[in-house]
PDB file of C-alpha atoms in Angstrom:
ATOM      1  CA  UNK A  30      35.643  -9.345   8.123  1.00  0.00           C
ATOM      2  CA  UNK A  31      33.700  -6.639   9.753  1.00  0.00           C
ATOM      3  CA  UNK A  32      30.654  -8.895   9.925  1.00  0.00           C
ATOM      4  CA  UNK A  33      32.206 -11.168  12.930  1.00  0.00           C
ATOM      5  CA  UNK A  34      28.612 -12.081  15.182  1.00  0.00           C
ATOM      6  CA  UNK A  35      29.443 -13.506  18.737  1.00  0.00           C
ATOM      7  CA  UNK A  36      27.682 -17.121  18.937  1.00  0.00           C
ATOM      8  CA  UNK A  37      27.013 -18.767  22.453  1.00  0.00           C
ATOM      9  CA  UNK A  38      26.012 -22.356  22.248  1.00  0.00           C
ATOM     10  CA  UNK A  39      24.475 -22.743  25.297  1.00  0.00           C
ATOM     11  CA  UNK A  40      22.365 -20.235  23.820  1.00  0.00           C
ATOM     12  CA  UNK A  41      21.223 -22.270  21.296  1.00  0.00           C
ATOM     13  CA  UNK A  42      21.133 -25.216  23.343  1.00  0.00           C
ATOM     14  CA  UNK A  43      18.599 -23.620  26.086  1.00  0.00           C
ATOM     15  CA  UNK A  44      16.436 -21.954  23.312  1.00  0.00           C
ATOM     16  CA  UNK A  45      14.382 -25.237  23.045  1.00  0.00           C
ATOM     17  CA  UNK A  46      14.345 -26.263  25.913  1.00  0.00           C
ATOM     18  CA  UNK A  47      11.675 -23.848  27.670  1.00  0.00           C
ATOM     19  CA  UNK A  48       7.697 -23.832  26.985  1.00  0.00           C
ATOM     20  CA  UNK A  49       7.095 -20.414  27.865  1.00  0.00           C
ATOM     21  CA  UNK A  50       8.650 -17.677  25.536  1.00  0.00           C
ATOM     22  CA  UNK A  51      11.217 -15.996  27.036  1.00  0.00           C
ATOM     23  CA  UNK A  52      12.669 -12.990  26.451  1.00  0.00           C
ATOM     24  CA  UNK A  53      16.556 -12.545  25.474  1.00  0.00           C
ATOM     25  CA  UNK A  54      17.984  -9.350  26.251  1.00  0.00           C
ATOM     26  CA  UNK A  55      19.928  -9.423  22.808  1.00  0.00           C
ATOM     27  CA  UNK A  56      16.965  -9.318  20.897  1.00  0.00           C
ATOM     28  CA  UNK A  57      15.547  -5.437  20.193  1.00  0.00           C
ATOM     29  CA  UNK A  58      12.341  -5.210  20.453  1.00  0.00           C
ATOM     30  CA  UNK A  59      11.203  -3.480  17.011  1.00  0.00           C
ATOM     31  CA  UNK A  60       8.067  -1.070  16.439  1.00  0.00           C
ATOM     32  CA  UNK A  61       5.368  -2.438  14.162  1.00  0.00           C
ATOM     33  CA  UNK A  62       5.414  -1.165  10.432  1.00  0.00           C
ATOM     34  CA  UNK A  63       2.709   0.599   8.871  1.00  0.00           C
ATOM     35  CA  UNK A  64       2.075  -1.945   5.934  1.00  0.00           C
ATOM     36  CA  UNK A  65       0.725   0.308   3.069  1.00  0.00           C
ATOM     37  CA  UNK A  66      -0.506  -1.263  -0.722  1.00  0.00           C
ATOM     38  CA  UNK A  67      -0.826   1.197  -3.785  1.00  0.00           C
ATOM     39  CA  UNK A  68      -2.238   1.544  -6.719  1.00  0.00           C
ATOM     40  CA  UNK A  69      -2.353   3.031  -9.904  1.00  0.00           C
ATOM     41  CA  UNK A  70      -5.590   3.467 -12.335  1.00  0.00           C
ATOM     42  CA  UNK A  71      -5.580   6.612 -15.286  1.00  0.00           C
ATOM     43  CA  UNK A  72      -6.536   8.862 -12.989  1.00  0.00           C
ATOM     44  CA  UNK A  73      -6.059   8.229  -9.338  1.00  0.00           C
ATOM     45  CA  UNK A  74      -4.280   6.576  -7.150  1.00  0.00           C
ATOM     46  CA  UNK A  75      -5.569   3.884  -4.152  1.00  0.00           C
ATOM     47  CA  UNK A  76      -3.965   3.496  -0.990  1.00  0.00           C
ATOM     48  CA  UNK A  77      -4.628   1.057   1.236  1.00  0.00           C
ATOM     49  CA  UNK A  78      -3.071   1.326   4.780  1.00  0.00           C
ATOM     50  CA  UNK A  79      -3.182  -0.796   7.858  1.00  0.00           C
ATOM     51  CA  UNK A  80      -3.324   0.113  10.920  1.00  0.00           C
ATOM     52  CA  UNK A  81      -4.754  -1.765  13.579  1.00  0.00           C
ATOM     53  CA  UNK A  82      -6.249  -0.852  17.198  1.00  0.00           C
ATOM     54  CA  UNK A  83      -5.295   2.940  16.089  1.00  0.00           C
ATOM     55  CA  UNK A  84      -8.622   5.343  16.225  1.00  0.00           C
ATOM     56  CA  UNK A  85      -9.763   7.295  13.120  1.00  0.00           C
ATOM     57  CA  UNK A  86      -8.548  10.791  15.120  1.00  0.00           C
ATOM     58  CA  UNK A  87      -5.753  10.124  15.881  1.00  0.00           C
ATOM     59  CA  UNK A  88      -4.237   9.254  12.110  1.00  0.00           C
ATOM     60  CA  UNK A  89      -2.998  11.871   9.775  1.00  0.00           C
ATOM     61  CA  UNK A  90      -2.515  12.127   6.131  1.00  0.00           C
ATOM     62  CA  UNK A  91      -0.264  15.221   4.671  1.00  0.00           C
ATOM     63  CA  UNK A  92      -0.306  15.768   0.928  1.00  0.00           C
ATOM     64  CA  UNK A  93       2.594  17.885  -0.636  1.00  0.00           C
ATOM     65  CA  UNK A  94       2.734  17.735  -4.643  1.00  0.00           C
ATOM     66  CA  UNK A  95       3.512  13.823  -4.944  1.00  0.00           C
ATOM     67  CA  UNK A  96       4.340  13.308  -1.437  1.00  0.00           C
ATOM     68  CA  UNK A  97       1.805  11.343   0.809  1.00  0.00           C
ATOM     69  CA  UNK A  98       2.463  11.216   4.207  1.00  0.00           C
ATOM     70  CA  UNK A  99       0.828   9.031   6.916  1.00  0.00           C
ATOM     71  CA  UNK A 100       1.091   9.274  10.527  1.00  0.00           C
ATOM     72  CA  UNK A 101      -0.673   7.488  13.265  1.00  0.00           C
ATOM     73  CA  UNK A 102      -0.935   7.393  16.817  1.00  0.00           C
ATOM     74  CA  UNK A 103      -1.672   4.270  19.282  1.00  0.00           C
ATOM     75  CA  UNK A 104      -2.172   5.625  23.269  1.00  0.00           C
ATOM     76  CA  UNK A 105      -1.358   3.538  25.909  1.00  0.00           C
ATOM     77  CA  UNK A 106      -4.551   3.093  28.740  1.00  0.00           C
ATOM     78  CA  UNK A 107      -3.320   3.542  31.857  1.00  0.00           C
ATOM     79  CA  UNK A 108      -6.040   1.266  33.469  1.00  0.00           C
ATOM     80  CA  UNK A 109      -4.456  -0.569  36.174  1.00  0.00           C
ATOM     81  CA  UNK A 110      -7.113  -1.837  38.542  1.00  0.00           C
ATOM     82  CA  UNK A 111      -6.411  -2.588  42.552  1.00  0.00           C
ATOM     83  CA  UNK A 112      -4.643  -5.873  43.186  1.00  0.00           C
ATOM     84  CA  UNK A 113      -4.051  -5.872  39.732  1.00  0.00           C
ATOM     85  CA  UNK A 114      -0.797  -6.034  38.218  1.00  0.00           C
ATOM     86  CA  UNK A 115       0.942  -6.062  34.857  1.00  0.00           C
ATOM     87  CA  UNK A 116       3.290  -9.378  34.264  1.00  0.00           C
ATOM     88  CA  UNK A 117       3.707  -8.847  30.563  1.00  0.00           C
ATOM     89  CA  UNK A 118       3.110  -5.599  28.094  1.00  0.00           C
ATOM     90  CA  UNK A 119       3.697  -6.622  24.155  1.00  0.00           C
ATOM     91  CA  UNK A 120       1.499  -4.395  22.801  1.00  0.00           C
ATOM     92  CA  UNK A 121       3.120  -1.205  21.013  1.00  0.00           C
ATOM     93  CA  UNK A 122       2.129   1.868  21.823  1.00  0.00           C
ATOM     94  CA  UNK A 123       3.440   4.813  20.119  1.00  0.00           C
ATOM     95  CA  UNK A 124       3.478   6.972  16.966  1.00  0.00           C
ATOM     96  CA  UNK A 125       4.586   5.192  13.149  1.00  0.00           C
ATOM     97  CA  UNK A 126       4.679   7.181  10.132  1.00  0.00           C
ATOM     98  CA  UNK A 127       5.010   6.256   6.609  1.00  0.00           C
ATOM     99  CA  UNK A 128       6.006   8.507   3.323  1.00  0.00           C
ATOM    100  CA  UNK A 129       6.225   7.704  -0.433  1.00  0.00           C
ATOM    101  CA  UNK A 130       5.842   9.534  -3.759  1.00  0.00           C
ATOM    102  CA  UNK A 131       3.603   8.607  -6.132  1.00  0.00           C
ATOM    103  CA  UNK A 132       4.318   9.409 -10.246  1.00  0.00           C
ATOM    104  CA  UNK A 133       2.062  12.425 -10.259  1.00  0.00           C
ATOM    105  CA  UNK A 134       1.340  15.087  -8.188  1.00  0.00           C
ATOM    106  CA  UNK A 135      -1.950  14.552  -6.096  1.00  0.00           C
ATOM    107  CA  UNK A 136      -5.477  16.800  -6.230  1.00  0.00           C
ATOM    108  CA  UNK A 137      -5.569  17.383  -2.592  1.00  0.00           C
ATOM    109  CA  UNK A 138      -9.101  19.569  -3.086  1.00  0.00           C
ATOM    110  CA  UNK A 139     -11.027  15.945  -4.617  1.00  0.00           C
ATOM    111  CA  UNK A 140      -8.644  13.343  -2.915  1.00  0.00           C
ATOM    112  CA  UNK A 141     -10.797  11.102  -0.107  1.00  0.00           C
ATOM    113  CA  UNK A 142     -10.046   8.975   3.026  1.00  0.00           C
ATOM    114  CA  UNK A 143     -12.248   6.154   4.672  1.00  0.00           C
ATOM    115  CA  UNK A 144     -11.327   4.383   7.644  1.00  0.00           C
ATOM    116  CA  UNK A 145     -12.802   1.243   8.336  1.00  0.00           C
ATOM    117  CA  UNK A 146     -11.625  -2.346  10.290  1.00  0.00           C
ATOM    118  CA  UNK A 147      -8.021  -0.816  10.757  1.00  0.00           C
ATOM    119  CA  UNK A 148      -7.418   0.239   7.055  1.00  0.00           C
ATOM    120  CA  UNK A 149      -7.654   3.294   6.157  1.00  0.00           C
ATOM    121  CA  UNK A 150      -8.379   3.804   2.528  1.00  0.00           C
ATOM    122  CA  UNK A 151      -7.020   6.742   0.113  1.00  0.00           C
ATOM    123  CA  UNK A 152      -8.526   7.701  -2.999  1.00  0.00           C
ATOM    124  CA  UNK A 153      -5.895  10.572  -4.581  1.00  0.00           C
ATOM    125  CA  UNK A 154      -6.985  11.982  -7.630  1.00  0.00           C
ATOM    126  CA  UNK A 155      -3.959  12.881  -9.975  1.00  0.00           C
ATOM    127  CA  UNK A 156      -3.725  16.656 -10.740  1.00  0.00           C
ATOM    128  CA  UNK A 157      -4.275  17.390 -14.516  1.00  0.00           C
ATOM    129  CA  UNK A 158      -1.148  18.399 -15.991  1.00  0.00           C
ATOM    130  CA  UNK A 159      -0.659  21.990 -16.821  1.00  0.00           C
ATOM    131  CA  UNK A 160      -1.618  22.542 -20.637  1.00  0.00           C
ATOM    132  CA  UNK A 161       1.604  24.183 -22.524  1.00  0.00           C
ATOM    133  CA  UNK A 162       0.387  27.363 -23.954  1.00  0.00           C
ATOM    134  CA  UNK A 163       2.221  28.940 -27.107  1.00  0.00           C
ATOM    135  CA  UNK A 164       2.805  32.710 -26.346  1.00  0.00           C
ATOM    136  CA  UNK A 165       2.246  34.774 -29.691  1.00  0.00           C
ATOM    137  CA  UNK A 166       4.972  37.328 -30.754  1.00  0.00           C
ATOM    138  CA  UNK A 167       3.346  40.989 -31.406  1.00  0.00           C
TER     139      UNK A 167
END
């Protein structure tokens, strides 16, 4: 019962009707999501992470154990030239940031990042897991 959405059918009616896109004011307008593809081979991980019309410094990848964290930046040019103005902005500008864990903790010292076309690339070596050692009694 809790779920009860307000319907207006002139609102529905009207949607059609126009050419142009308009904007409703019900509608949020929603950041864009980092879309992010892994994979796993025996001994490293690949990430592949898109991120269009962001430059290469201002992206930034935080390794903690398993934890991979991604974080990118898009600036907004403030170019607005005389008799010029602005009748419609959908571009985003902003930051979006992504984390996941992986299975295994990460080799930050031999992992590697390439950036190229609006993906950036990971290559995360997994760590070699600690060898037990038996501990003699004297």
């Amino acid at each position: 019962m809790s779920n009860i959405t307000r319907r207006d059918p002139l609102d529905d009616l009207f949607r059609g009707f126009f050419v142009r896109p308009v904007e409703y004011a019900g509608a949020p307008v929603e950041s864009p999501q980092m879309r992010v593809d892994v994979k796993e081979a025996n001994d490293a991980y690949q990430v592949h992470a898109e991120l269009p019309g962001i430059k290469k410094e201002d992206i930034h990848v935080h390794i903690d154990g398993p934890v991979v964290s991604i974080s990118a930046e898009r600036k907004q040019e403030k170019e607005v030239k005389e008799g010029e103005r602005v009748l419609r902005t959908e571009r985003y500008f902003g930051e979006v940031s992504r984390s996941f864990q992986l299975g295994a903790d990460v080799d930050e010292a031999k992992a590697s990042a390439k950036f190229n076309d609006g993906v950036l690339e990971l290559t995360l070596p997994k760590k070699a897991p600690a060898q037990s050692k038996r501990l003699v009694i004297e």
